[in-house]
Coordinates of C-alpha atoms and ligand atoms in Angstrom, one line a residue:
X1 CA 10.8 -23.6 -24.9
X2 CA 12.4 -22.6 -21.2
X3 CA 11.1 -24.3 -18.5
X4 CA 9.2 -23.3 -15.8
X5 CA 11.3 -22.8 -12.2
X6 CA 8.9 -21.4 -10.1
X7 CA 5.4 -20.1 -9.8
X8 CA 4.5 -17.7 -6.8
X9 CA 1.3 -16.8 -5.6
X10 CA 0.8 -13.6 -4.2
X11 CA 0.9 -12.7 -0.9
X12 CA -2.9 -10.9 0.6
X13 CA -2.7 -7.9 -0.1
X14 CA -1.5 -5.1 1.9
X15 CA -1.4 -1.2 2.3
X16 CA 1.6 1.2 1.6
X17 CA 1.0 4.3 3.8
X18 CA -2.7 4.9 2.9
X19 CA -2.6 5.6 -0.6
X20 CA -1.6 2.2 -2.0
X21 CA -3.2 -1.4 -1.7
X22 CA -0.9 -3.7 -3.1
X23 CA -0.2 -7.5 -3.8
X24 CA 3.6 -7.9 -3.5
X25 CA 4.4 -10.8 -6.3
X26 CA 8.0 -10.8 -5.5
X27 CA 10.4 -9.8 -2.7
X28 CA 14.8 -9.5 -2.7
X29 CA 14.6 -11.2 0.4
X30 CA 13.4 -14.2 -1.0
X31 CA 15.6 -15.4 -3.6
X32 CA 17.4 -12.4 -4.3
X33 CA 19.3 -14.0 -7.2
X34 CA 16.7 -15.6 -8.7
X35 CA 15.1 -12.7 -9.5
X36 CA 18.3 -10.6 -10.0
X37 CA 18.3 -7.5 -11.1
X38 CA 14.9 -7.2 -10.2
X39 CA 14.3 -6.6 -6.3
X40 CA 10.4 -5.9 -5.7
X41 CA 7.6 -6.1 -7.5
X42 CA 3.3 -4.5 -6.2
X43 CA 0.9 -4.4 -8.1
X44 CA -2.3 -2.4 -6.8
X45 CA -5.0 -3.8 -8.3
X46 CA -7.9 -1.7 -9.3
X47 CA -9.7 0.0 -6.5
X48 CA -11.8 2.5 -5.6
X49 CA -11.1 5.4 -3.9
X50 CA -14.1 8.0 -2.5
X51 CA -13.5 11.8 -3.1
X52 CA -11.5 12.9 0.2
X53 CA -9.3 15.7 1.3
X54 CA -7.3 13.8 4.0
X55 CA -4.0 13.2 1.8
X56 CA -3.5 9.4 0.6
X57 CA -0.6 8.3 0.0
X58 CA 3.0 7.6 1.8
X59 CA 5.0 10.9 2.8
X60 CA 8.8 11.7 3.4
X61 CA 11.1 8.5 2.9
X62 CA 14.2 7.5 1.9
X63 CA 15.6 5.0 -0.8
X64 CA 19.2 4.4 -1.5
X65 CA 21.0 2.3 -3.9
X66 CA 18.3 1.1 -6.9
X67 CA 15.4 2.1 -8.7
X68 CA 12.1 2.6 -8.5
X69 CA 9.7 2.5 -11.2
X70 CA 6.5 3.5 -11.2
X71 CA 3.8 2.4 -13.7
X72 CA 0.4 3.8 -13.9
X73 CA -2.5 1.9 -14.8
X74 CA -5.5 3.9 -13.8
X75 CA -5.6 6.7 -11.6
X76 CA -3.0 9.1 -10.9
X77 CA -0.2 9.0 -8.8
X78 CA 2.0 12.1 -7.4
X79 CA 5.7 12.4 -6.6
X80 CA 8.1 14.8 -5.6
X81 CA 11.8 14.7 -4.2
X82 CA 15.0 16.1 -2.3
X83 CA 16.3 17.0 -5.7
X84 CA 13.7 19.0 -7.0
X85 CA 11.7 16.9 -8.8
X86 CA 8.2 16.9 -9.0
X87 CA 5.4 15.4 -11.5
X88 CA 2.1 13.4 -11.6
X89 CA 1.2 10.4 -13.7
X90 CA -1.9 9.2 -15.2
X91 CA -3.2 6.2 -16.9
X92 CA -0.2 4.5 -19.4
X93 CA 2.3 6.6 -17.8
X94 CA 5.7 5.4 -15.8
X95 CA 8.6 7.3 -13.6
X96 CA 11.5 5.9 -13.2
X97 CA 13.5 7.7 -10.3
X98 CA 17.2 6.2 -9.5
X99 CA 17.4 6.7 -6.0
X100 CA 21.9 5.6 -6.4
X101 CA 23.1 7.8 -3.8
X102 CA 20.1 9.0 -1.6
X103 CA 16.9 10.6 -2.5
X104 CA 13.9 11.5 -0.1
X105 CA 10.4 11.7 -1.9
X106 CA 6.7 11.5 -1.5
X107 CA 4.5 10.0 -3.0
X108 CA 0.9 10.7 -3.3
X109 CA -2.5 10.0 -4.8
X110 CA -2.0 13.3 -7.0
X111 CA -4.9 16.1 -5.0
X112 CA -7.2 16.8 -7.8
X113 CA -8.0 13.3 -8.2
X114 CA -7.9 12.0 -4.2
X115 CA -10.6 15.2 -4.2
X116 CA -13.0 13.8 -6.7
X117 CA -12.5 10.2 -6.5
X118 CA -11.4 7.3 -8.7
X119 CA -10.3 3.7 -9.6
X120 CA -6.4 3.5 -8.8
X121 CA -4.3 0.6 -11.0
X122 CA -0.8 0.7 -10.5
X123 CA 2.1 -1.2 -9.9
X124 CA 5.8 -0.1 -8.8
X125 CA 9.4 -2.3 -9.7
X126 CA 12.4 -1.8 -7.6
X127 CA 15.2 -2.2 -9.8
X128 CA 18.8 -3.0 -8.4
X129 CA 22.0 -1.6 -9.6
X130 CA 25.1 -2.6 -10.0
X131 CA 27.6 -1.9 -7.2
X132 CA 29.7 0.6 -8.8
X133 CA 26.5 2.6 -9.6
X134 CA 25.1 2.9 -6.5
X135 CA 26.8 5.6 -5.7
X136 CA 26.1 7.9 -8.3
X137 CA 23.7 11.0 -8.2
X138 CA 20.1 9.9 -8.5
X139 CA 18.4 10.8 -11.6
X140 CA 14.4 11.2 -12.5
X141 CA 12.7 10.0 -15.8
X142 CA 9.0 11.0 -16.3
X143 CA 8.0 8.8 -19.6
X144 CA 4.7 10.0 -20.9
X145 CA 2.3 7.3 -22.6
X146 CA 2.8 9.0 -26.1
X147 CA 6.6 8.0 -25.3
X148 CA 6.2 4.0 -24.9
X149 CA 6.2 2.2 -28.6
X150 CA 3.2 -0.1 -28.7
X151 CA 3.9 -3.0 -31.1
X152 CA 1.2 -5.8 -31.7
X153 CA 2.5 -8.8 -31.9
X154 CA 1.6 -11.7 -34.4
X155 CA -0.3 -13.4 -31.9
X156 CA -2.8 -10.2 -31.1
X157 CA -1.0 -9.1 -27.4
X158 CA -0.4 -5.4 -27.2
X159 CA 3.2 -5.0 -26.2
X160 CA 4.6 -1.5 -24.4
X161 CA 8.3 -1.1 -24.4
X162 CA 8.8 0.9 -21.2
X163 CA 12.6 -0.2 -21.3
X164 CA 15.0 -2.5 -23.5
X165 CA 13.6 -3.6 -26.7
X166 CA 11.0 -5.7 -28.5
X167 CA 10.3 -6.1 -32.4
X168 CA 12.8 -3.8 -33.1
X169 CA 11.1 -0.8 -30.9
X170 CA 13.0 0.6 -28.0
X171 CA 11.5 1.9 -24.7
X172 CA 12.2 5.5 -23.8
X173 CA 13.6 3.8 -20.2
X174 CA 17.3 4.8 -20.2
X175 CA 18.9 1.7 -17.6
X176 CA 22.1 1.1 -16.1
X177 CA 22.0 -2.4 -16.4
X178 CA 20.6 -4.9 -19.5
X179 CA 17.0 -4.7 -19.2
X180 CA 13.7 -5.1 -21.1
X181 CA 10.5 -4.1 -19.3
X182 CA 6.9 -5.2 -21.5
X183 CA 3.6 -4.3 -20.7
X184 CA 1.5 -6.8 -22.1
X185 CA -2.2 -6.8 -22.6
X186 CA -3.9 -10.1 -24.4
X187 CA -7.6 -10.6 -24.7
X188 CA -8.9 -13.9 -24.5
X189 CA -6.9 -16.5 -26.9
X190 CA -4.6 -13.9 -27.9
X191 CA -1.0 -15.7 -27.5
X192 CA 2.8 -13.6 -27.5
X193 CA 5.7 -15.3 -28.6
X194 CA 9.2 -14.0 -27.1
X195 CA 12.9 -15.3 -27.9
X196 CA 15.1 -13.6 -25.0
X197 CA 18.3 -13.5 -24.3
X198 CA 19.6 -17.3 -22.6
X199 CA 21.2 -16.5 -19.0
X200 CA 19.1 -13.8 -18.0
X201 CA 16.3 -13.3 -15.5
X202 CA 12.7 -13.8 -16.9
X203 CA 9.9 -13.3 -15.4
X204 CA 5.9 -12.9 -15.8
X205 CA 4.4 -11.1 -13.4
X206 CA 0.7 -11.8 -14.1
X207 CA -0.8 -8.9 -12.6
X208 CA -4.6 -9.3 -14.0
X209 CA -6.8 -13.0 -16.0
X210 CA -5.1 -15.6 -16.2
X211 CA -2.2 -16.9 -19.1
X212 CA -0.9 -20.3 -19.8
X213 CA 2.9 -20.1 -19.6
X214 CA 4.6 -22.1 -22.5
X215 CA 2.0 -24.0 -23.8
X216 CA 1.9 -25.3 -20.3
X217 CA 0.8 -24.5 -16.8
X218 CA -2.5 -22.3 -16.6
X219 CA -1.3 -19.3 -14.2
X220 CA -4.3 -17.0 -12.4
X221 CA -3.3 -13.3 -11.4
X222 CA -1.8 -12.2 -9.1
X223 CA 1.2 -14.4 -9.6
X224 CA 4.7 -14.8 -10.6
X225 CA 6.1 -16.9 -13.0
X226 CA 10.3 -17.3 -13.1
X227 CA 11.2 -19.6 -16.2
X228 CA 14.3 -20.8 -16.0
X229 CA 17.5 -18.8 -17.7
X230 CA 18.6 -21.7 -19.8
X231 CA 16.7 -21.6 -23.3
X232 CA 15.6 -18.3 -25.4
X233 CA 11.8 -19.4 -26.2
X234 CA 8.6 -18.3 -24.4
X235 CA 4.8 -18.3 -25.0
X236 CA 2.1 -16.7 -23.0
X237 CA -1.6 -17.6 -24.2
X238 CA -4.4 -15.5 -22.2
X239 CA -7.3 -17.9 -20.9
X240 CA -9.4 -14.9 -20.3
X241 CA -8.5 -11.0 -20.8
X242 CA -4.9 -10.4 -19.0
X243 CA -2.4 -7.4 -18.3
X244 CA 1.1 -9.0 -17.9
X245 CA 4.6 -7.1 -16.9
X246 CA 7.3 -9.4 -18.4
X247 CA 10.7 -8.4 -16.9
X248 CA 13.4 -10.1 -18.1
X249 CA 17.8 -8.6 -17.5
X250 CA 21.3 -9.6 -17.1
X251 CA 21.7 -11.0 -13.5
X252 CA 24.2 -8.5 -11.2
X253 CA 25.8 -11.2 -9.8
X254 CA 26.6 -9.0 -6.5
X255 CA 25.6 -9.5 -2.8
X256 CA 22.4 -8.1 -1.7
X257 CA 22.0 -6.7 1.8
X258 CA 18.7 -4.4 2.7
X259 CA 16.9 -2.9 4.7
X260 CA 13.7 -1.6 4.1
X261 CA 14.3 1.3 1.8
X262 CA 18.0 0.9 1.2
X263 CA 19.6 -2.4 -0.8
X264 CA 23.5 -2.3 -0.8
X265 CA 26.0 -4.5 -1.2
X266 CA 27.4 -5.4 2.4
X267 CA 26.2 -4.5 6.1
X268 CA 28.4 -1.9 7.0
X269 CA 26.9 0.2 3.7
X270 CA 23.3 -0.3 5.0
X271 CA 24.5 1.1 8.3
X272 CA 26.1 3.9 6.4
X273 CA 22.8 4.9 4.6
X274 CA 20.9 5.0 7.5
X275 CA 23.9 7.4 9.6
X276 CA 23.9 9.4 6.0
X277 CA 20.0 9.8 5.7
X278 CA 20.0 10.5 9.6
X279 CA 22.6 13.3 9.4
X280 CA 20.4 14.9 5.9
X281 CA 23.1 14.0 3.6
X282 CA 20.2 12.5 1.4
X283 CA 19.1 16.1 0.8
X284 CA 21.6 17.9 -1.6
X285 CA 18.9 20.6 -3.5
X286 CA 17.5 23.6 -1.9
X287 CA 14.3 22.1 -3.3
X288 CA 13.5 20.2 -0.1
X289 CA 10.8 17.4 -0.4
X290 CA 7.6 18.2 1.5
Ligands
MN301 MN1 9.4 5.3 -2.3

């Protein structure tokens, strides 16, 4: 069985523009090779949100350099971007929008239902890339519910694949590094056994209940559990009813340098992003954001 590095309790929570109310379980800045290739993780817990007109959400910004990936819970959640993109997701649903060389977006409790009201869930995973991808032209993956392969595993847990594969099902999440993203439900007493690959990143992001990790330490949501890389063997066994994201990939063993919505490599590309966004060379499509 791997063992157990570290176990991180979340942070209070906090609000992203006025739309999302988020725990953050895990930031770059912290240990970014720890958690390698995996930069940020929130998770917005269920909440409540009264019919309004008054747009919630966070409007024009840039990202340059990784991922973000977007997973709906409950709710749904609006996006568009400098390159044209545009689309709303509901409950099960994920985008996965590769910002590489600059995009601009929005993104929005979707109108319709910030008009009548509703429970938001959600949760949304910056994913690094590696340095000689950075660069390249951002791309846009909308990956419907139907899409994600449930398997249910021996032990009762409900297992999505949104990316990489488990039991022999692959997630619809096309990556450009070795990655396997799980969206694990267990009801009480329901157990999941996993054998990973030894050397990479794994982590349980306990986003709702509370699991024991490995037969061992009892781990309450919100919270992040990093095993250690050595060993292929891992257990989760849900003391009460529990949603868990298990992220496990290949470490990029590269520098990371950020600042707030760009990760690069060194200081003088950060400063680059910024003179690039500034001068609106983030905005390639006629299809202008906002
Ligand atoms: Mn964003």
């Amino acid at each position: 069985m791997k063992k157990i590095a570290h176990i991180l309790k979340s942070a209070a929570p906090h609000w992203v523009g006025n739309g999302f109310h988020v725990n953050n379980l895990f930031m770059y800045e912290q240990a970014a090779e720890v958690l390698s290739p995996f930069l940020l993780l929130d998770y917005g817990a269920p909440k409540q949100f009264a019919p309004s007109t008054q747009p919630r959400g966070v409007g024009r910004h840039p990202h340059r350099g990784f991922e973000t990936v977007t997973v709906a819970y409950q709710g749904e959640i609006e996006h568009h971007d400098s390159e044209g993109n545009k689309g709303v997701i509901g409950p099960g649903d994920v985008q996965w929008m590769t910002a590489a060389s600059g995009i601009v977006h929005e993104e929005w409790l979707n109108p319709p239902f910030n008009a009548r009201g509703g429970v938001l869930e959600m949760a949304q995973l910056w994913v690094n890339l590696p340095a000689k991808d950075k660069m390249t032209p951002p791309r846009y993956q909308e990956i419907v519910n139907a899409q994600i392969p449930e398997v249910v595993a021996e032990g009762g847990a409900r297992v999505r694949v949104i990316a990489g594969e488990f039991a022999g099902e692959g997630g619809p999440a096309m990556t450009y590094s070795p990655i396997n993203v799980w969206d694990v439900q267990l009801k009480t007493d329901q157990s999941l056994d996993l054998t990973v690959e030894a050397g990479y990143t794994t982590m349980f992001a306990v986003l709702k209940g509370s699991v024991r990790v490995n037969g061992a330490d009892s781990v309450k949501s919100p919270a992040l559990v990093v095993l250690d890389r050595d060993g292929t063997e891992a257990k989760l066994e849900a003391l009460e009813d529990a949603s868990v994201l298990v992220l496990n990939g290949e470490p990029i063993n590269e520098p990371v340098v950020g600042s707030g919505p760009f990760v690069m490599n060194t200081r003088n590309e950060i400063m680059q992003a910024m003179r690039d966004f500034q001068s609106g060379k983030f905005v390639r499509s006629a299809a202008v954001a906002g």
